[in-house]
mmCIF file of C-alpha atoms in Angstrom:
data_model
loop_
_atom_site.group_PDB
_atom_site.id
_atom_site.type_symbol
_atom_site.label_atom_id
_atom_site.label_comp_id
_atom_site.label_asym_id
_atom_site.label_seq_id
_atom_site.Cartn_x
_atom_site.Cartn_y
_atom_site.Cartn_z
ATOM 1 C CA MET A 25 161.608 96.212 -90.540
ATOM 2 C CA ASP A 26 161.756 95.793 -86.655
ATOM 3 C CA ILE A 27 160.851 92.475 -85.466
ATOM 4 C CA ASP A 28 161.040 91.392 -81.774
ATOM 5 C CA LEU A 29 158.921 88.337 -81.752
ATOM 6 C CA VAL A 30 157.743 85.847 -84.358
ATOM 7 C CA LEU A 31 154.642 83.712 -83.780
ATOM 8 C CA VAL A 32 154.006 80.469 -85.430
ATOM 9 C CA PRO A 33 150.836 78.348 -84.781
ATOM 10 C CA VAL A 34 151.508 74.623 -84.807
ATOM 11 C CA ASP A 35 149.744 71.397 -84.332
ATOM 12 C CA GLY A 36 152.613 68.892 -84.414
ATOM 13 C CA SER A 37 152.396 68.137 -88.254
ATOM 14 C CA ASP A 38 155.178 68.010 -90.691
ATOM 15 C CA ARG A 39 153.800 71.320 -92.096
ATOM 16 C CA SER A 40 153.938 72.872 -88.707
ATOM 17 C CA GLU A 41 157.619 71.797 -88.389
ATOM 18 C CA GLN A 42 158.354 73.338 -91.617
ATOM 19 C CA ALA A 43 156.598 76.579 -90.650
ATOM 20 C CA ALA A 44 158.606 76.578 -87.511
ATOM 21 C CA GLU A 45 161.785 76.326 -89.439
ATOM 22 C CA TYR A 46 160.851 79.298 -91.432
ATOM 23 C CA ALA A 47 159.877 81.238 -88.281
ATOM 24 C CA THR A 48 163.130 80.289 -86.633
ATOM 25 C CA ALA A 49 165.107 81.664 -89.660
ATOM 26 C CA ILE A 50 163.220 84.820 -89.513
ATOM 27 C CA ALA A 51 163.688 85.188 -85.852
ATOM 28 C CA GLU A 52 167.360 84.618 -86.206
ATOM 29 C CA ARG A 53 167.713 87.079 -89.053
ATOM 30 C CA TYR A 54 166.062 89.850 -86.962
ATOM 31 C CA GLY A 55 167.549 88.842 -83.570
ATOM 32 C CA ALA A 56 163.799 88.099 -82.404
ATOM 33 C CA GLY A 57 162.188 85.619 -80.124
ATOM 34 C CA LEU A 58 160.098 82.781 -81.289
ATOM 35 C CA HIS A 59 156.692 81.795 -80.069
ATOM 36 C CA LEU A 60 155.157 78.539 -80.811
ATOM 37 C CA LEU A 61 151.357 78.419 -80.463
ATOM 38 C CA PHE A 62 149.934 74.981 -80.055
ATOM 39 C CA VAL A 63 146.441 75.070 -81.592
ATOM 40 C CA LEU A 64 144.031 72.429 -80.242
ATOM 41 C CA ASP A 65 141.285 71.574 -82.648
ATOM 42 C CA GLU A 66 137.764 71.020 -81.427
ATOM 43 C CA ARG A 67 137.727 67.239 -81.419
ATOM 44 C CA LEU A 68 141.001 67.068 -79.572
ATOM 45 C CA ARG A 69 139.725 69.433 -76.872
ATOM 46 C CA ARG A 70 136.455 67.442 -76.582
ATOM 47 C CA ASP A 71 138.323 64.246 -76.231
ATOM 48 C CA ILE A 72 140.650 65.743 -73.482
ATOM 49 C CA ASP A 73 137.490 66.988 -71.736
ATOM 50 C CA ARG A 74 135.810 63.508 -72.044
ATOM 51 C CA GLY A 75 139.062 61.856 -70.818
ATOM 52 C CA THR A 76 139.334 59.655 -73.988
ATOM 53 C CA VAL A 77 142.717 61.456 -74.664
ATOM 54 C CA ASP A 78 145.234 61.984 -71.961
ATOM 55 C CA ALA A 79 146.083 65.677 -71.496
ATOM 56 C CA GLU A 80 149.523 64.663 -70.336
ATOM 57 C CA SER A 81 150.136 62.818 -73.408
ATOM 58 C CA VAL A 82 149.181 65.823 -75.553
ATOM 59 C CA ALA A 83 151.448 68.025 -73.405
ATOM 60 C CA GLN A 84 154.275 65.458 -73.912
ATOM 61 C CA ASP A 85 153.775 65.661 -77.674
ATOM 62 C CA HIS A 86 154.056 69.484 -77.421
ATOM 63 C CA ARG A 87 157.234 69.148 -75.378
ATOM 64 C CA GLU A 88 158.614 66.762 -77.992
ATOM 65 C CA PHE A 89 157.758 69.096 -80.776
ATOM 66 C CA THR A 90 159.261 71.999 -79.142
ATOM 67 C CA GLU A 91 162.470 70.061 -78.522
ATOM 68 C CA ARG A 92 162.664 69.091 -82.260
ATOM 69 C CA VAL A 93 162.322 72.786 -83.116
ATOM 70 C CA ARG A 94 164.938 73.679 -80.556
ATOM 71 C CA GLN A 95 167.382 70.919 -81.910
ATOM 72 C CA ARG A 96 166.843 71.930 -85.489
ATOM 73 C CA SER A 97 167.570 75.577 -84.573
ATOM 74 C CA HIS A 98 170.837 74.605 -82.859
ATOM 75 C CA GLU A 99 171.769 72.403 -85.912
ATOM 76 C CA LEU A 100 171.270 75.586 -88.076
ATOM 77 C CA ASP A 101 173.336 77.605 -85.671
ATOM 78 C CA HIS A 102 170.243 79.768 -84.894
ATOM 79 C CA ASP A 103 170.210 81.075 -81.355
ATOM 80 C CA VAL A 104 166.672 82.158 -80.711
ATOM 81 C CA ARG A 105 164.623 82.551 -77.471
ATOM 82 C CA LEU A 106 161.780 80.100 -77.668
ATOM 83 C CA ASP A 107 158.550 80.345 -75.813
ATOM 84 C CA THR A 108 155.226 78.313 -76.132
ATOM 85 C CA SER A 109 151.581 78.504 -75.328
ATOM 86 C CA THR A 110 148.522 76.394 -76.089
ATOM 87 C CA ALA A 111 145.036 77.507 -77.171
ATOM 88 C CA THR A 112 141.832 75.959 -78.173
ATOM 89 C CA ALA A 113 140.730 76.726 -81.746
ATOM 90 C CA PHE A 114 136.937 76.823 -81.138
ATOM 91 C CA SER A 115 134.621 77.839 -78.369
ATOM 92 C CA GLN A 116 130.951 76.684 -77.793
ATOM 93 C CA LYS A 117 130.529 79.894 -75.689
ATOM 94 C CA ARG A 118 132.055 82.401 -78.036
ATOM 95 C CA LEU A 119 130.718 81.989 -81.607
ATOM 96 C CA LEU A 120 133.400 84.326 -82.990
ATOM 97 C CA GLN A 121 136.242 82.160 -81.734
ATOM 98 C CA ASN A 122 137.729 80.203 -84.635
ATOM 99 C CA PRO A 123 141.316 79.062 -85.425
ATOM 100 C CA GLY A 124 142.133 82.313 -87.149
ATOM 101 C CA SER A 125 140.793 84.696 -84.400
ATOM 102 C CA VAL A 126 142.625 82.523 -81.775
ATOM 103 C CA VAL A 127 145.928 83.025 -83.550
ATOM 104 C CA LEU A 128 145.465 86.820 -83.879
ATOM 105 C CA ASP A 129 144.227 87.067 -80.281
ATOM 106 C CA VAL A 130 147.452 85.209 -79.065
ATOM 107 C CA ALA A 131 149.564 87.381 -81.546
ATOM 108 C CA GLU A 132 148.190 90.528 -79.797
ATOM 109 C CA ALA A 133 148.496 89.217 -76.346
ATOM 110 C CA VAL A 134 152.298 88.214 -76.888
ATOM 111 C CA GLU A 135 152.976 91.265 -78.923
ATOM 112 C CA ALA A 136 154.098 89.418 -82.073
ATOM 113 C CA ASP A 137 155.649 91.425 -84.784
ATOM 114 C CA PHE A 138 155.520 88.726 -87.494
ATOM 115 C CA LEU A 139 153.457 85.583 -88.117
ATOM 116 C CA VAL A 140 154.361 82.454 -90.036
ATOM 117 C CA ILE A 141 151.360 80.069 -90.664
ATOM 118 C CA PRO A 142 151.162 76.711 -92.337
ATOM 119 C CA ARG A 143 148.640 76.280 -95.101
ATOM 120 C CA ALA A 144 145.762 73.927 -94.788
ATOM 121 C CA ALA A 145 146.390 70.249 -95.595
ATOM 122 C CA SER A 146 142.773 69.218 -95.382
ATOM 123 C CA SER A 147 139.400 70.693 -94.259
ATOM 124 C CA ASP A 148 139.913 69.077 -90.877
ATOM 125 C CA ASP A 149 143.025 70.998 -90.189
ATOM 126 C CA ALA A 150 142.565 73.787 -87.527
ATOM 127 C CA VAL A 151 145.828 75.492 -88.065
ATOM 128 C CA GLY A 152 145.730 75.348 -91.770
ATOM 129 C CA ARG A 153 142.118 76.686 -91.744
ATOM 130 C CA ALA A 154 143.424 79.655 -89.713
ATOM 131 C CA ALA A 155 145.773 80.712 -92.612
ATOM 132 C CA THR A 156 143.090 82.391 -94.710
ATOM 133 C CA TYR A 157 141.619 84.304 -91.779
ATOM 134 C CA VAL A 158 145.055 85.316 -90.619
ATOM 135 C CA LEU A 159 146.216 86.481 -94.095
ATOM 136 C CA GLU A 160 143.011 88.540 -94.345
ATOM 137 C CA TYR A 161 142.862 90.189 -90.858
ATOM 138 C CA ALA A 162 146.460 90.207 -89.436
ATOM 139 C CA SER A 163 147.928 93.683 -88.676
ATOM 140 C CA GLN A 164 151.379 92.026 -88.661
ATOM 141 C CA PRO A 165 153.252 90.847 -91.651
ATOM 142 C CA VAL A 166 152.392 87.289 -92.374
ATOM 143 C CA LEU A 167 154.270 84.480 -94.248
ATOM 144 C CA SER A 168 152.082 81.366 -95.158
ATOM 145 C CA VAL A 169 154.191 78.280 -95.948
#
């Protein structure tokens, strides 16, 4: 199997950190890069737009999460290239935009060869809700953890 880039959608949760660890191990095994996709759920995006949540504090949370993944990678002696991006899970303009389609769109855009996705913890979990869709429609191999 030829893997150049592993994509893992994350939301900052413990499940996301665990999925990122799996993704890091896969990236290390295949000499691939790792891409963390921060998925903003509908409520968070709306709160940022309204100004009730500070966008900079969300960005800081993402930087801290990325740093934890990077530190854990170094602790495990994994040397992987790490990139990040952020996407909103829903759109009021595009009815077909949902967490799963967002993950697959980004996977295509960054040319990911393998996906690692956390399973749903609750019905309010955008990243977890994406798992079923991604497992059904991804053209790349997918590991759901």
